[in-house]
PDB file of C-alpha atoms and ligand atoms in Angstrom:
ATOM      1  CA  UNK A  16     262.430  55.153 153.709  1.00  0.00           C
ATOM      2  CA  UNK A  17     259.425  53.026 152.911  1.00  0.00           C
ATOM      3  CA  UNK A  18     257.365  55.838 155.036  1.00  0.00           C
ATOM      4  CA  UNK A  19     259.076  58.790 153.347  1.00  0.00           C
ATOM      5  CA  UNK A  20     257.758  56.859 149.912  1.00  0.00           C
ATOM      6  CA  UNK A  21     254.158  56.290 151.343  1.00  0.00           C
ATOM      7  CA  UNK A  22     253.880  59.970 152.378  1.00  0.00           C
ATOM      8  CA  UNK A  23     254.572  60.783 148.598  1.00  0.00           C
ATOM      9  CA  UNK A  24     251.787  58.268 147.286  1.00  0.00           C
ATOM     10  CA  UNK A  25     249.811  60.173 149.752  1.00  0.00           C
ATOM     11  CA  UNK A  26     250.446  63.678 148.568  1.00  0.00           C
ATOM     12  CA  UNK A  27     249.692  62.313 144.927  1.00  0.00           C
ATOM     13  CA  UNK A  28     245.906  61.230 146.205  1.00  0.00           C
ATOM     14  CA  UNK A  29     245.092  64.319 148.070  1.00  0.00           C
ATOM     15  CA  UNK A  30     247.019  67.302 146.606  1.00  0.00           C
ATOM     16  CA  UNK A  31     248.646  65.866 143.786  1.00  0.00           C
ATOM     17  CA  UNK A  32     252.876  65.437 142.508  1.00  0.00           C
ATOM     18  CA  UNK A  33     254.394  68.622 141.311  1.00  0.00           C
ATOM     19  CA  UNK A  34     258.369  69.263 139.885  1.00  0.00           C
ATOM     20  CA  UNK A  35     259.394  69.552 143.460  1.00  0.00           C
ATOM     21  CA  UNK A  36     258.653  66.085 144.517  1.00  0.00           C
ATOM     22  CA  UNK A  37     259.996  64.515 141.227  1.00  0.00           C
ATOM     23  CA  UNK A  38     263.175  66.313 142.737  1.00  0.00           C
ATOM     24  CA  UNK A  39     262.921  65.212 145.861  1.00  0.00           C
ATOM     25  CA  UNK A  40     261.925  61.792 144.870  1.00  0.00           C
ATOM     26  CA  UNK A  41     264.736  61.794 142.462  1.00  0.00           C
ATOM     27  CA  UNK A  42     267.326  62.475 145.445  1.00  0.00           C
ATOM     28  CA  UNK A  43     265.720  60.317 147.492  1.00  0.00           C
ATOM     29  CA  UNK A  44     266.804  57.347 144.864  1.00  0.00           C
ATOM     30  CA  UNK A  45     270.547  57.800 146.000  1.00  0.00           C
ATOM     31  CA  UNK A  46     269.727  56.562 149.516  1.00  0.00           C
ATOM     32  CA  UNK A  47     267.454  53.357 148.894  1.00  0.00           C
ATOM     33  CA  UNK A  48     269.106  50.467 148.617  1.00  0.00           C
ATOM     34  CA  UNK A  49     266.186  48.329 148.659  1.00  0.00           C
ATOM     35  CA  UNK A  50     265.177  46.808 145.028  1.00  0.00           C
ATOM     36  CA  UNK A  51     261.173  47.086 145.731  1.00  0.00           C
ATOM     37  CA  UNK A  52     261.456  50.306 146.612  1.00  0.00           C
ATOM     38  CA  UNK A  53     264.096  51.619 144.135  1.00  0.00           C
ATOM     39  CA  UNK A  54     261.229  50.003 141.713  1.00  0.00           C
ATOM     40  CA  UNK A  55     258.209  52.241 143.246  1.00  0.00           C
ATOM     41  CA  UNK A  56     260.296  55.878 142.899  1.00  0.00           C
ATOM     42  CA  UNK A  57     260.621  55.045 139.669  1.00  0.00           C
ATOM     43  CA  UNK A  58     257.802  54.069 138.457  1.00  0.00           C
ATOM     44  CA  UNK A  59     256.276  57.441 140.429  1.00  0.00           C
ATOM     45  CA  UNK A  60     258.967  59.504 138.626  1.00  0.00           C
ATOM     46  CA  UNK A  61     257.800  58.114 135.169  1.00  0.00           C
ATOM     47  CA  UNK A  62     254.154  58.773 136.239  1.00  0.00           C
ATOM     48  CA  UNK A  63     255.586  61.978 136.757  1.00  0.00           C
ATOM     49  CA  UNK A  64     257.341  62.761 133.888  1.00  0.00           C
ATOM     50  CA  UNK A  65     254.850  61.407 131.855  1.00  0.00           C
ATOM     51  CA  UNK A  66     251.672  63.555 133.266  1.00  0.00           C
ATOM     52  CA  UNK A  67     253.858  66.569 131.981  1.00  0.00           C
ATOM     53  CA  UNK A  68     254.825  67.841 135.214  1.00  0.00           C
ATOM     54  CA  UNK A  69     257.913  68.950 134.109  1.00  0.00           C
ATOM     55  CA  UNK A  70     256.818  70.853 130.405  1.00  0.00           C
ATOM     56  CA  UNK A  71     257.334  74.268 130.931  1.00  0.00           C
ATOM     57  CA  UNK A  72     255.202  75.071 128.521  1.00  0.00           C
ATOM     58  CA  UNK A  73     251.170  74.335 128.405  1.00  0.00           C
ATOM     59  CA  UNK A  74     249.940  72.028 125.935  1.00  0.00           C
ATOM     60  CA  UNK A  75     248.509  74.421 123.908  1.00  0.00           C
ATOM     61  CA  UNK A  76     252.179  76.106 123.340  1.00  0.00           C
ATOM     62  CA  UNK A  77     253.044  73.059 123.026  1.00  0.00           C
ATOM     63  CA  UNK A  78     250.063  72.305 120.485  1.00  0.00           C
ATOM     64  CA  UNK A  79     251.259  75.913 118.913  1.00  0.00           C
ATOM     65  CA  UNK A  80     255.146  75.070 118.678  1.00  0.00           C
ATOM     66  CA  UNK A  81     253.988  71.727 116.628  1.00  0.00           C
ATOM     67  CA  UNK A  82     252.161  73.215 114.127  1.00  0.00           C
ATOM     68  CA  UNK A  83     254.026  76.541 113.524  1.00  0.00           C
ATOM     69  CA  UNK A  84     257.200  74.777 112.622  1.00  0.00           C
ATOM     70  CA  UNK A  85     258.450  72.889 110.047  1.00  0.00           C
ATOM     71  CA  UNK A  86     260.650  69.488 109.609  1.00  0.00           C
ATOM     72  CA  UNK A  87     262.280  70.135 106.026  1.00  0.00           C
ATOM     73  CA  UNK A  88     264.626  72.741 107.370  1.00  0.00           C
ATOM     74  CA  UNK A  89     265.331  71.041 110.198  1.00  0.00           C
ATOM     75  CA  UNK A  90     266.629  67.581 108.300  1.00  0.00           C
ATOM     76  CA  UNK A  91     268.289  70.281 105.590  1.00  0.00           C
ATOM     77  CA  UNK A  92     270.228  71.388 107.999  1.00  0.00           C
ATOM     78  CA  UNK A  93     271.890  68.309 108.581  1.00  0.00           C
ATOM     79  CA  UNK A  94     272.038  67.203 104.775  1.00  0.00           C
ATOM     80  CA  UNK A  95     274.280  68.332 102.186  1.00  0.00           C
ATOM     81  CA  UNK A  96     272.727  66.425  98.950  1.00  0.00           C
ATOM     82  CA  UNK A  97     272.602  68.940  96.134  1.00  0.00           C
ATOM     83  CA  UNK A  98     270.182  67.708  94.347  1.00  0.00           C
ATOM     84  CA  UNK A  99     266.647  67.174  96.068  1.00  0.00           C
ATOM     85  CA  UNK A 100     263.756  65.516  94.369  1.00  0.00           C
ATOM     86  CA  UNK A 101     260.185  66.229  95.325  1.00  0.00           C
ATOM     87  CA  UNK A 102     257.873  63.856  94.809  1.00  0.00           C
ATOM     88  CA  UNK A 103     254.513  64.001  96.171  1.00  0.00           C
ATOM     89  CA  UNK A 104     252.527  66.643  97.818  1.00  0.00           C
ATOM     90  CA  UNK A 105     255.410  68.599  99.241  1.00  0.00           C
ATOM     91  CA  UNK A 106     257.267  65.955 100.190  1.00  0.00           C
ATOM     92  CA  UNK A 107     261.461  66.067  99.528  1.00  0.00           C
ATOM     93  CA  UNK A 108     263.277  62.989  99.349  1.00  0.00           C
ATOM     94  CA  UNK A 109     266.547  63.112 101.257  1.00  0.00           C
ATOM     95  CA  UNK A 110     269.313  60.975 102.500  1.00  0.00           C
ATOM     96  CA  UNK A 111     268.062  59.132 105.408  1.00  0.00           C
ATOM     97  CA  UNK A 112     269.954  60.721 108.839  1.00  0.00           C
ATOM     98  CA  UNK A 113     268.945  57.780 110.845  1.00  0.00           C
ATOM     99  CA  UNK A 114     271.540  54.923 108.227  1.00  0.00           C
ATOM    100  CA  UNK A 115     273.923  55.040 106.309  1.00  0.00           C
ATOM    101  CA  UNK A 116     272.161  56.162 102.925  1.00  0.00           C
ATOM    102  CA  UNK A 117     273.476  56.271  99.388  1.00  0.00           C
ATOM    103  CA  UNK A 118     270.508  56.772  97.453  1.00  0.00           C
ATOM    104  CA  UNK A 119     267.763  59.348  99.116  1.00  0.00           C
ATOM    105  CA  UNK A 120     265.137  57.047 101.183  1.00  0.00           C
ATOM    106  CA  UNK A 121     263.669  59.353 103.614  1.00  0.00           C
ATOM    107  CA  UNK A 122     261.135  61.395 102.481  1.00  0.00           C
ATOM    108  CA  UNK A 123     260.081  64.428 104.309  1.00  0.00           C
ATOM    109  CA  UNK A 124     256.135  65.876 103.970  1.00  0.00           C
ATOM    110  CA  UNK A 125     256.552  69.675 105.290  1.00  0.00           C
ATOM    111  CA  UNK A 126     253.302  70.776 105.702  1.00  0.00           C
ATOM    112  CA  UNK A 127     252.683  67.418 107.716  1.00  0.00           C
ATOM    113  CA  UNK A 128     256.180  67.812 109.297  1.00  0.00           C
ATOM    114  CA  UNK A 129     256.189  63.864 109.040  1.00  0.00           C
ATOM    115  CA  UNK A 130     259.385  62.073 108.045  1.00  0.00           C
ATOM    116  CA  UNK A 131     259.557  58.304 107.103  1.00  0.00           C
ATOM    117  CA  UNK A 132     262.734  56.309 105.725  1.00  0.00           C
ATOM    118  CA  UNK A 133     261.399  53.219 103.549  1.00  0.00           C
ATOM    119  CA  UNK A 134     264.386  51.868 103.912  1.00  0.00           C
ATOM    120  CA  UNK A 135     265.027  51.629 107.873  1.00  0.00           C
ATOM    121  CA  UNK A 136     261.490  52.749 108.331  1.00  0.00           C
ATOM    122  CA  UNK A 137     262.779  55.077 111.131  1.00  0.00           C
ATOM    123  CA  UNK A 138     259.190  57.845 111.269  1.00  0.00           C
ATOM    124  CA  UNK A 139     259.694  61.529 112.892  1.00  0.00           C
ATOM    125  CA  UNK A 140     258.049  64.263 113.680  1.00  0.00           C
ATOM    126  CA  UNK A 141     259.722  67.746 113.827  1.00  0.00           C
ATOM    127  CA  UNK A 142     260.257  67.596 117.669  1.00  0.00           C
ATOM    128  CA  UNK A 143     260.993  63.244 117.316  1.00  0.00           C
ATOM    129  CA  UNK A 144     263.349  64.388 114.645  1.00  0.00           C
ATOM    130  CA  UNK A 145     265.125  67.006 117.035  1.00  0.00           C
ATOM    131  CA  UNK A 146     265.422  64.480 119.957  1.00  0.00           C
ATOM    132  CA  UNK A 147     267.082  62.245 117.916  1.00  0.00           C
ATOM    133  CA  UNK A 148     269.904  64.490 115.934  1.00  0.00           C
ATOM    134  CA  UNK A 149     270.267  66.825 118.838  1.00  0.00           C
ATOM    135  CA  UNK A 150     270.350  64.080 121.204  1.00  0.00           C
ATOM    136  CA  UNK A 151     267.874  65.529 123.915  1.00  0.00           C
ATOM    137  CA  UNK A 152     264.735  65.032 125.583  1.00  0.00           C
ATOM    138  CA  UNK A 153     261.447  65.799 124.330  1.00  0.00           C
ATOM    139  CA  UNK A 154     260.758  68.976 126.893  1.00  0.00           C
ATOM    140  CA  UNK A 155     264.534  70.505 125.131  1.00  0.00           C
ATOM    141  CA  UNK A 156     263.361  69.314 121.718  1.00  0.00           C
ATOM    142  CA  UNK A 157     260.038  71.221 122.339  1.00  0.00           C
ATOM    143  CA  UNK A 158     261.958  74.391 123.563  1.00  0.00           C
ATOM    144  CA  UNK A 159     264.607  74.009 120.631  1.00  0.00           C
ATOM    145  CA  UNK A 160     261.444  74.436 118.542  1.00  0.00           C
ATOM    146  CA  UNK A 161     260.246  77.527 119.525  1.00  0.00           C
ATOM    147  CA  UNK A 162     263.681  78.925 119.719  1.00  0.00           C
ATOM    148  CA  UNK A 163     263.845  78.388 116.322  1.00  0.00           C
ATOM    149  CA  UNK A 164     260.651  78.924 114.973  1.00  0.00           C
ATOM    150  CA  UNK A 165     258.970  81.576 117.406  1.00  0.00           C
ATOM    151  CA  UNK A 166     261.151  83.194 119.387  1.00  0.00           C
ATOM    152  CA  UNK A 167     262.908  86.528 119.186  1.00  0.00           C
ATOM    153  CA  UNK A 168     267.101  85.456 120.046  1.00  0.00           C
ATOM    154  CA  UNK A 169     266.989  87.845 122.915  1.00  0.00           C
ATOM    155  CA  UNK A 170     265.018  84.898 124.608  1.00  0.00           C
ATOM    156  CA  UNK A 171     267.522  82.295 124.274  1.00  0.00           C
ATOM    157  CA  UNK A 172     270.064  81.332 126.525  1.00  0.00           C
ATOM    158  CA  UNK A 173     273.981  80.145 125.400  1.00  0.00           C
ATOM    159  CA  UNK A 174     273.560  76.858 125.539  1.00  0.00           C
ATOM    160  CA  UNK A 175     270.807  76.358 122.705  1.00  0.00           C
ATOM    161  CA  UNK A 176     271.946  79.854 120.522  1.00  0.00           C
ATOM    162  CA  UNK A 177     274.234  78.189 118.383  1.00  0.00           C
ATOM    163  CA  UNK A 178     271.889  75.329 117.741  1.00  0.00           C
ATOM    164  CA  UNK A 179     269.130  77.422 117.154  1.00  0.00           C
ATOM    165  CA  UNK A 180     271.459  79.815 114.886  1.00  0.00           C
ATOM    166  CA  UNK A 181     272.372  76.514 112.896  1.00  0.00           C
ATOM    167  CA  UNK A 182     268.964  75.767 112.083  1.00  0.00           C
ATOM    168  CA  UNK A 183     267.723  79.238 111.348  1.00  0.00           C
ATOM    169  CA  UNK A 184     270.460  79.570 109.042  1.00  0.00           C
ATOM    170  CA  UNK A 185     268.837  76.928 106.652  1.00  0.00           C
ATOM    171  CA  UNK A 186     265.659  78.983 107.328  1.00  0.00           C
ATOM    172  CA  UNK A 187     267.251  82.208 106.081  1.00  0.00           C
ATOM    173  CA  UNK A 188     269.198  80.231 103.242  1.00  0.00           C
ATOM    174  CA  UNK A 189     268.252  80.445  99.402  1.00  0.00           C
ATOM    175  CA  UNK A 190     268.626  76.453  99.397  1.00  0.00           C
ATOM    176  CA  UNK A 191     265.387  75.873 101.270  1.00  0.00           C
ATOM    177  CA  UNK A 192     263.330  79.107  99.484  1.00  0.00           C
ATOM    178  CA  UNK A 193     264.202  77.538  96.018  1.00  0.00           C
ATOM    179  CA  UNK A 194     262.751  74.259  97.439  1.00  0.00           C
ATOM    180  CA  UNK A 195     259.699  75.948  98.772  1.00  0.00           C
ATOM    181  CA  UNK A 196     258.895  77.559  95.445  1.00  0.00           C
ATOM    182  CA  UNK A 197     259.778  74.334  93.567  1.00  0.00           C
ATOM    183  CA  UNK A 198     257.246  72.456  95.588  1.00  0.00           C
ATOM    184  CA  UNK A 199     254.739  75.283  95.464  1.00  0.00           C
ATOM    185  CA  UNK A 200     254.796  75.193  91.278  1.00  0.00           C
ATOM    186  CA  UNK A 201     254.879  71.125  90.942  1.00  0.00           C
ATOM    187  CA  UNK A 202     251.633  71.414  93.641  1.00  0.00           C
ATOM    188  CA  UNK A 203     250.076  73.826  91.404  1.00  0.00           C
ATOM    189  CA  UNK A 204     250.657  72.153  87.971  1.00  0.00           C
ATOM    190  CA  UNK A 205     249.268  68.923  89.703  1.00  0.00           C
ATOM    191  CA  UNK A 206     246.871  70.072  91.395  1.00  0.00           C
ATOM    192  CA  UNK A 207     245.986  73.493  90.854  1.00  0.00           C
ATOM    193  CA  UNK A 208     245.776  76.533  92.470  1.00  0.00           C
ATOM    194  CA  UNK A 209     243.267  76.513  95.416  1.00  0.00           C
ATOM    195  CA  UNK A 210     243.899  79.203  98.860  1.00  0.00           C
ATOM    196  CA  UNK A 211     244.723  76.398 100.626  1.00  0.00           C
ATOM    197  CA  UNK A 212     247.828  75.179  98.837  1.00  0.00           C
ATOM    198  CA  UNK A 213     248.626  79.476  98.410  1.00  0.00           C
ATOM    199  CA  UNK A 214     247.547  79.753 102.581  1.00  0.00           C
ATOM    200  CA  UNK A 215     249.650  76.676 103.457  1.00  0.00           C
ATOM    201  CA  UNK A 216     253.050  78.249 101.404  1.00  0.00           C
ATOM    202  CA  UNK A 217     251.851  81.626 101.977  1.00  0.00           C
ATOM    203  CA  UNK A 218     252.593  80.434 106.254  1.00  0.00           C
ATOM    204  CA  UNK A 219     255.706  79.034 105.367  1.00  0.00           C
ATOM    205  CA  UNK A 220     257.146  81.989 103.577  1.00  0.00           C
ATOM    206  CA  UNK A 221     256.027  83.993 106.258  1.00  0.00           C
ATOM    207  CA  UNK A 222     257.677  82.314 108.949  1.00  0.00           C
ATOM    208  CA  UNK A 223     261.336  82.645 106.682  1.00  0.00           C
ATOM    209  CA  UNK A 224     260.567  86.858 106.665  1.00  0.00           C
ATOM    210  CA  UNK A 225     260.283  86.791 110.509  1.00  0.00           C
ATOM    211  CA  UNK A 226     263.180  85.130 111.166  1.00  0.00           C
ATOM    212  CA  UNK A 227     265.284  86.760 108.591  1.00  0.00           C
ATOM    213  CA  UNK A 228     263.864  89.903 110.566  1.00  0.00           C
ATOM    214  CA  UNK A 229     264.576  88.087 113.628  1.00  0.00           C
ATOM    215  CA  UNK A 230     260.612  89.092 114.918  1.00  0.00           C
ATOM    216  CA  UNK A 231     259.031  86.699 117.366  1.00  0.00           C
ATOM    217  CA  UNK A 232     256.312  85.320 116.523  1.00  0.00           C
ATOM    218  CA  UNK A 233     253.441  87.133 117.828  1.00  0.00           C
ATOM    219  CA  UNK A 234     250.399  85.082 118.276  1.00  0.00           C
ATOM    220  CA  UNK A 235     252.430  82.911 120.196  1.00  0.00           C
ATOM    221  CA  UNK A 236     251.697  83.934 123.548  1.00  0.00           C
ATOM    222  CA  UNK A 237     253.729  81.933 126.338  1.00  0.00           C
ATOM    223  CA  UNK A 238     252.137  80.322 128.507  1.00  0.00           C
ATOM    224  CA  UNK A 239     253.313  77.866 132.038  1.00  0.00           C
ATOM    225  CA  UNK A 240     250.811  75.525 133.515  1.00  0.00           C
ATOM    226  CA  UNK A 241     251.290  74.427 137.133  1.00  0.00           C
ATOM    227  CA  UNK A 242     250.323  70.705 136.337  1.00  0.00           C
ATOM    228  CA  UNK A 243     250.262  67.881 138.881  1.00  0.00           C
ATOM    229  CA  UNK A 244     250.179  63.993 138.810  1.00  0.00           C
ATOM    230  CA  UNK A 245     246.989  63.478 140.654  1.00  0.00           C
ATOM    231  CA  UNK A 246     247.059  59.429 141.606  1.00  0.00           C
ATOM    232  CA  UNK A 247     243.873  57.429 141.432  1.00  0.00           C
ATOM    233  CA  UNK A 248     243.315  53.871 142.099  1.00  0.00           C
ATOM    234  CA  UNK A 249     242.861  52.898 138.471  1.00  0.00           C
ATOM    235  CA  UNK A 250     246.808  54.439 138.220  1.00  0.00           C
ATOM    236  CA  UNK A 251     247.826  52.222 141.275  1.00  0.00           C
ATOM    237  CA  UNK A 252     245.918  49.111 140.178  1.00  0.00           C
ATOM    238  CA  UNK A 253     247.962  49.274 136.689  1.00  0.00           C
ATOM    239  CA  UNK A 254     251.045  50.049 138.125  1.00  0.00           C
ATOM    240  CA  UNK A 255     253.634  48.432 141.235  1.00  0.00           C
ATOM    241  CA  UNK A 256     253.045  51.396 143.569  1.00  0.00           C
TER     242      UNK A 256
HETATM  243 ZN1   ZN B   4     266.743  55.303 107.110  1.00  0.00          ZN
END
């Protein structure tokens, strides 16, 4: 076993670790009953994981997914509160989903797609905040994204439809239009009008039409890397391997 192990810290100097050897090593975990060795597969699984082996998407869909979508709908989904103040720059206050909140402590900052709770001081992101509610890892959180934001329905498979349909529902609703347009005119008696503040609302608007027209999103153009986990020595000196 301790051979089979070497020949995979091999591969990862000279060719480098692709999704079929996380497999592998990941079946190969069943079988060792040794503690030391147990230790190694998974610290070359993490390695793994963590080089973004597994993303099916590139980092720069990845990149694209982050910035073209938006974290107020998201938590609205998952909030009934009627009433929803906005305080600064575009940001809603909301009852907390991460504890048990009375009065509204998380405040959301759409065009940032930043969440923070002051009281629990629990921060998200739109794809942190997915991974937590939905439960799921940060490669499905990423994917959820896209389904929701860029992607025409045809692409999506059964399992993540009716989440996807939940949140684009709150997309599509009046409820998150009416707080769009409230935000836009407290911005603009604040602040003023400057193309900007119009492009930045101007995006977000957009993005409701498509999906009420259920259009993909165009300029996103998919993309798959074929990344490996190349090992180095700096990698095995910081590591147990
Ligand atoms: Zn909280």
């Amino acid at each position: 076993m301790k051979k089979i192990i070497n020949s995979f810290i091999d591969k990862g100097f000279n060719e480098g670790l692709n999704k079929e050897d996380y497999i592998e090593l990941k079946n190969l975990l069943i079988n060792i009953n040794d503690k030391n060795l147990i230790l190694k597969v998974n610290t070359l699984l993490s390695l793994i994981y963590n080089a973004g082996v597994l993303n099916k998407l590139s980092d720069e869909n990845i990149k694209y997914i982050k910035d073209n979508s938006y974290l107020l709908p998201l938590v609205l989904t998952n909030n009934n509160q009627e009433k929803i103040k906005i305080t600064s720059m575009d940001s809603y206050m909301l009852l907390c989903p991460f504890h048990v909140d009375h009065k509204p402590s998380f405040s959301v900052t759409n065009h940032l797609n930043y969440g923070h709770c002051f009281t629990c001081k629990t921060n998200v992101s739109n794809i942190s905040y997915l991974k937590k509610q939905e439960n799921i890892n940060y490669i499905d959180a990423t994917d959820l994204l896209a389904y929701i934001f860029l992607f025409d329905i045809k692409y999506q498979n059964d399992k993540v439809l009716p989440i996807t349909k939940k949140y684009q529902e709150t997309i599509k609703s009046d409820r998150y239009s009416k707080l769009l347009e409230q935000g836009l005119v407290r911005e603009i008696n604040k602040y003023g009008v400057s193309s900007l503040l119009l492009e930045r609302y101007n995006d977000m608007f957009k993005t409701i039409d498509r999906i009420k027209n259920n259009e993909y999103d165009s300029n996103f153009k998919l993309k798959s890397e074929n990344k490996k986990l190349i090992l180095t020595n700096e990698i095995l000196k910081n590591t147990n391997l």
